[in-house]
Structures are given as C-alpha cells and as structure tokens.
Amino acid sequence: NAGVTQTPKFRILKIGQSMTLQCAQDMNHNYMYWYRQDPGMGLKLIYYSVGAGITDKGEVPNGYNVSRSTTEYFPLRLELAAPSQTSVYFCASSYNGYTFGSGTRLTVV
Amino acid sequence: QKEVEQNSGPLSVPEGAIASLNCTYSDRVSQSFFWYRQYSGKSPELIMSIYSNGDKEDGRFTAQLNKASQYVSLLIRDSQPSDSATYLCAVISNFGNEKLTFGTGTRLTIIP
C-alpha cells in the first residue's frame, strides 16, 4: 500500500512551457485534491475531485487544469508556466482524513 | 471568505514545557477541525482531529475546541526538540467534498 504517490519530486520549467504533475493513490479513495504551498504560507486548494469524472475548482485554479478518468489518478496540468506558479504542490486523497503525497517542488524561470 | 487564522510565530518553548498553539476560524458551520505537523521540506501529517466541543487527548497532544468562540487550540506537553515544526490548523466546512481550508501555520521551535 503506497498511499499517495507524486511525480516528479523536482522540476524546473521555463516560462511558457507546459507540464503535468502526476498523482496516484492506491487506497480507492473517491476524494482527491491538489494544493500549492508558497513559502511561509498555508496550503491553497487548486482543484479537487469527489470521484472519477467529477472535478471542481478550488481557491486558486487559474493557470491549471485537471482530469479524473479513474479513481486512482488525478493529474494536474500546467499550461504556459509563469513565475507565479513557482511553488510546492501537494496531492492528497481523503477518507476519514487526508493522506498527502510527498510533494513536487516546481520552479519556473 | 472562509478563513482560518493562526499566529505565524515563531513560537519558542523550552524543552519539557507546554507549547500552546491557537487557531480561529470564520465559518460558523465548520464541523471538523484538524492539526497537521509539517517538517521543513516534508508533507503535512495529521496529528489530531476534533469534532466536538471540549478536549481530546492523544499522548502528549491535546486538542481543544470551542465552537461558540470559533477557536481551536493544540497543547503539546513535555515538548521535545522533535516537536520543532510548523503546525497547520485546518477546517472542513462542507462534508459533501471534505475540502480542507488551512491556516498559514505556526512555526514552533523547542529549545533544548
């Protein structure tokens, strides 16, 4: 039981490039979330999903997209990366409490 | 806007003393409250959850909830250097999606 697995752990992007942050969970949780955390700040919700095929915006969705075709996977897509998207990204799944992935540290230069 | 507020600290506490962390929230319908510990460069880990008014104890940790005053606190007894971390308060207001709203965290340093 691996829990929540995020890849990659680190990435440097140039302005305007695109990438997908991968998130997978093996606990059969319906609820999944993407958060970003900037230095000295709490976590801000980007997008979430309450089940396969169902996604919704969180607090800071601009510049991101998600999909949820299966229960296990919840990838986060960054289109046209901007320096403001430099952050640490956490994926989480929930059933009676959150399980977080180890995070992806993204730098946009 | 629903908010969760914490004193950002840093809070310095001598080893062996009691560390007290506080959190207030703005949404009166909030029902579930959580404390997460986050070490530098790591992901948050759940240390306490509380749903009813009063105290809940788990080892050296005690969570306190007062819904009328809209605050939740975390006490850490016999503080250890390994307790040095950032503590995040989080609240669920909508059971339909279990979205967590986080405070900005309080950085705690235990002084040996």
Short mmCIF file of C-alpha atoms in Angstrom, two decimals:
data_model
loop_
_atom_site.label_atom_id
_atom_site.label_comp_id
_atom_site.label_asym_id
_atom_site.label_seq_id
_atom_site.Cartn_x
_atom_site.Cartn_y
_atom_site.Cartn_z
CA ASN A 1 0.00 0.00 0.00
CA ALA A 2 1.97 3.00 -1.29
CA GLY A 3 -0.59 5.66 -0.30
CA VAL A 4 -0.37 8.79 -2.47
CA THR A 5 2.46 8.91 -4.99
CA GLN A 6 3.53 12.12 -6.70
CA THR A 7 5.96 12.53 -9.55
CA PRO A 8 8.25 14.24 -10.26
CA LYS A 9 9.74 15.41 -6.95
CA PHE A 10 11.52 18.36 -8.52
CA ARG A 11 11.16 20.20 -11.82
CA ILE A 12 12.46 23.39 -13.40
CA LEU A 13 10.35 24.87 -16.19
CA LYS A 14 10.95 27.77 -18.47
CA ILE A 15 8.29 30.43 -18.81
CA GLY A 16 5.66 29.31 -21.30
CA GLN A 17 6.41 25.60 -21.06
CA SER A 18 3.80 23.07 -20.02
CA MET A 19 3.93 20.04 -17.78
CA THR A 20 1.77 17.52 -15.96
CA LEU A 21 2.21 16.71 -12.29
CA GLN A 22 1.26 13.13 -11.68
CA CYS A 23 -0.66 11.85 -8.67
CA ALA A 24 -1.75 8.30 -7.95
CA GLN A 25 -3.37 6.68 -4.93
CA ASP A 26 -3.95 3.01 -4.23
CA MET A 27 -6.45 3.36 -1.38
CA ASN A 28 -9.56 3.55 -3.57
CA HIS A 29 -10.41 6.98 -2.17
CA ASN A 30 -13.07 8.95 -4.02
CA TYR A 31 -11.89 12.36 -2.86
CA MET A 32 -8.66 13.80 -4.22
CA TYR A 33 -7.13 17.28 -4.05
CA TRP A 34 -4.34 19.44 -5.37
CA TYR A 35 -2.85 22.11 -3.12
CA ARG A 36 0.01 24.53 -3.59
CA GLN A 37 2.14 25.89 -0.79
CA ASP A 38 4.19 29.03 -1.09
CA PRO A 39 6.98 29.85 1.40
CA GLY A 40 5.62 30.78 4.82
CA MET A 41 2.08 30.18 3.71
CA GLY A 42 -0.53 27.55 4.29
CA LEU A 43 -1.88 25.31 1.60
CA LYS A 44 -4.18 26.73 -1.05
CA LEU A 45 -6.62 24.44 -2.87
CA ILE A 46 -6.22 24.42 -6.66
CA TYR A 47 -8.66 21.73 -7.79
CA TYR A 48 -10.44 18.80 -6.25
CA SER A 49 -12.41 15.75 -7.29
CA VAL A 50 -15.11 13.79 -5.47
CA GLY A 51 -14.94 10.85 -7.83
CA ALA A 52 -13.95 9.67 -11.29
CA GLY A 53 -15.24 12.07 -13.93
CA ILE A 54 -16.06 14.82 -11.39
CA THR A 55 -13.74 17.77 -10.80
CA ASP A 56 -14.21 21.28 -9.47
CA LYS A 57 -12.21 24.44 -8.93
CA GLY A 58 -10.72 25.35 -5.61
CA GLU A 59 -9.43 28.67 -4.36
CA VAL A 60 -6.61 29.24 -6.92
CA PRO A 61 -7.44 27.37 -10.18
CA ASN A 62 -6.19 29.88 -12.75
CA GLY A 63 -3.40 28.50 -14.94
CA TYR A 64 -4.16 24.88 -14.08
CA ASN A 65 -6.32 22.05 -15.35
CA VAL A 66 -7.15 18.61 -14.03
CA SER A 67 -8.77 15.40 -15.14
CA ARG A 68 -10.01 12.34 -13.26
CA SER A 69 -10.72 9.49 -15.62
CA THR A 70 -10.15 6.82 -12.97
CA THR A 71 -10.31 6.65 -9.17
CA GLU A 72 -6.56 6.12 -8.92
CA TYR A 73 -5.14 9.03 -10.93
CA PHE A 74 -5.57 12.77 -10.62
CA PRO A 75 -3.03 14.62 -12.77
CA LEU A 76 -2.56 18.40 -12.63
CA ARG A 77 -1.74 20.17 -15.88
CA LEU A 78 0.14 23.47 -16.07
CA GLU A 79 -0.23 25.29 -19.37
CA LEU A 80 2.03 28.25 -20.22
CA ALA A 81 4.01 28.17 -16.99
CA ALA A 82 4.54 31.51 -15.25
CA PRO A 83 6.94 32.51 -12.42
CA SER A 84 3.90 32.89 -10.13
CA GLN A 85 3.45 29.12 -10.36
CA THR A 86 6.76 28.50 -8.60
CA SER A 87 5.63 26.59 -5.55
CA VAL A 88 5.45 23.22 -3.83
CA TYR A 89 2.50 21.17 -5.00
CA PHE A 90 0.82 18.55 -2.85
CA CYS A 91 -1.68 15.97 -3.94
CA ALA A 92 -3.91 14.38 -1.31
CA SER A 93 -6.68 11.86 -1.07
CA SER A 94 -9.25 11.61 1.67
CA TYR A 95 -11.30 9.04 3.51
CA ASN A 96 -11.83 9.96 7.14
CA GLY A 97 -8.71 12.09 6.91
CA TYR A 98 -6.21 13.27 4.36
CA THR A 99 -3.22 11.36 3.08
CA PHE A 100 -0.70 13.64 1.37
CA GLY A 101 1.84 12.82 -1.27
CA SER A 102 5.46 13.82 -0.75
CA GLY A 103 5.13 16.91 -2.95
CA THR A 104 6.54 18.33 -6.18
CA ARG A 105 8.84 21.32 -5.96
CA LEU A 106 8.38 23.37 -9.13
CA THR A 107 10.47 26.33 -10.20
CA VAL A 108 9.51 28.44 -13.21
CA VAL A 109 12.34 30.58 -14.62
CA GLN B 1 -14.47 34.33 2.51
CA LYS B 2 -13.94 31.42 4.81
CA GLU B 3 -10.70 31.89 6.73
CA VAL B 4 -8.57 30.10 9.20
CA GLU B 5 -6.13 32.26 11.13
CA GLN B 6 -3.07 31.35 13.14
CA ASN B 7 -0.28 33.29 14.75
CA SER B 8 2.65 32.70 12.40
CA GLY B 9 5.19 32.76 15.22
CA PRO B 10 7.89 31.74 15.54
CA LEU B 11 6.98 30.34 18.93
CA SER B 12 9.90 29.27 21.08
CA VAL B 13 9.31 26.91 24.00
CA PRO B 14 11.87 25.32 26.38
CA GLU B 15 12.21 21.57 26.25
CA GLY B 16 9.84 19.91 28.69
CA ALA B 17 7.41 22.84 28.80
CA ILE B 18 3.90 23.07 27.35
CA ALA B 19 3.54 24.52 23.85
CA SER B 20 0.20 26.18 23.13
CA LEU B 21 -0.92 26.80 19.56
CA ASN B 22 -4.08 28.68 18.68
CA CYS B 23 -6.35 28.94 15.67
CA THR B 24 -9.56 30.83 14.90
CA TYR B 25 -11.96 30.24 12.05
CA SER B 26 -14.61 32.41 10.46
CA ASP B 27 -17.19 29.94 9.12
CA ARG B 28 -19.69 29.12 11.86
CA VAL B 29 -20.90 25.98 10.07
CA SER B 30 -17.46 24.36 10.26
CA GLN B 31 -17.73 20.90 11.75
CA SER B 32 -14.35 19.19 11.54
CA PHE B 33 -11.03 20.51 12.78
CA PHE B 34 -7.53 19.20 12.30
CA TRP B 35 -3.96 19.85 13.34
CA TYR B 36 -1.18 18.92 10.95
CA ARG B 37 2.52 18.93 11.63
CA GLN B 38 4.87 19.79 8.80
CA TYR B 39 8.62 19.42 9.00
CA SER B 40 10.68 21.57 6.69
CA GLY B 41 10.64 20.18 3.16
CA LYS B 42 8.11 17.49 4.02
CA SER B 43 4.40 16.98 3.51
CA PRO B 44 1.86 17.66 6.26
CA GLU B 45 0.99 14.80 8.58
CA LEU B 46 -2.16 14.58 10.64
CA ILE B 47 -1.61 14.63 14.39
CA MET B 48 -5.05 15.45 15.81
CA SER B 49 -8.66 15.73 14.73
CA ILE B 50 -11.55 17.07 16.81
CA TYR B 51 -15.24 17.36 16.05
CA SER B 52 -16.99 18.17 19.35
CA ASN B 53 -16.61 20.95 21.88
CA GLY B 54 -14.17 20.21 24.65
CA ASP B 55 -10.82 18.48 24.89
CA LYS B 56 -9.40 15.49 23.10
CA GLU B 57 -6.17 13.94 24.28
CA ASP B 58 -3.76 11.69 22.42
CA GLY B 59 -0.48 11.05 24.18
CA ARG B 60 1.33 14.36 24.70
CA PHE B 61 -1.13 16.20 22.44
CA THR B 62 -4.44 17.77 23.48
CA ALA B 63 -6.79 19.48 21.05
CA GLN B 64 -9.38 21.90 22.41
CA LEU B 65 -12.44 23.10 20.53
CA ASN B 66 -14.83 25.92 21.37
CA LYS B 67 -17.38 26.36 18.60
CA ALA B 68 -19.15 29.27 20.29
CA SER B 69 -15.91 31.27 20.26
CA GLN B 70 -14.78 29.73 16.96
CA TYR B 71 -11.37 28.70 18.11
CA VAL B 72 -9.40 25.51 18.27
CA SER B 73 -6.11 25.01 20.04
CA LEU B 74 -3.37 22.41 20.35
CA LEU B 75 -1.37 21.80 23.50
CA ILE B 76 1.86 19.83 23.40
CA ARG B 77 3.01 18.66 26.83
CA ASP B 78 6.59 17.78 27.70
CA SER B 79 7.80 19.41 24.49
CA GLN B 80 10.67 17.65 22.73
CA PRO B 81 13.14 19.00 20.16
CA SER B 82 11.50 16.64 17.64
CA ASP B 83 8.30 18.70 18.04
CA SER B 84 10.02 21.62 16.29
CA ALA B 85 7.99 22.04 13.11
CA THR B 86 5.27 24.15 11.54
CA TYR B 87 1.79 23.34 12.82
CA LEU B 88 -1.11 23.85 10.44
CA CYS B 89 -4.69 24.26 11.59
CA ALA B 90 -7.28 23.08 9.06
CA VAL B 91 -11.07 23.12 8.91
CA ILE B 92 -13.72 21.30 6.89
CA SER B 93 -16.91 23.27 6.37
CA ASN B 94 -18.58 21.14 3.71
CA PHE B 95 -18.96 17.43 4.26
CA GLY B 96 -20.00 17.00 0.65
CA ASN B 97 -16.47 17.46 -0.62
CA GLU B 98 -14.32 17.41 2.54
CA LYS B 99 -12.27 20.37 1.31
CA LEU B 100 -9.77 21.47 3.92
CA THR B 101 -9.11 25.16 4.47
CA PHE B 102 -5.70 25.68 6.05
CA GLY B 103 -4.27 28.41 8.19
CA THR B 104 -0.83 29.76 7.35
CA GLY B 105 0.78 27.73 10.13
CA THR B 106 2.68 28.45 13.33
CA ARG B 107 6.38 27.71 13.40
CA LEU B 108 7.32 26.09 16.71
CA THR B 109 10.88 25.77 17.98
CA ILE B 110 11.67 23.70 21.07
CA ILE B 111 14.80 24.95 22.78
CA PRO B 112 16.93 22.19 24.40
#
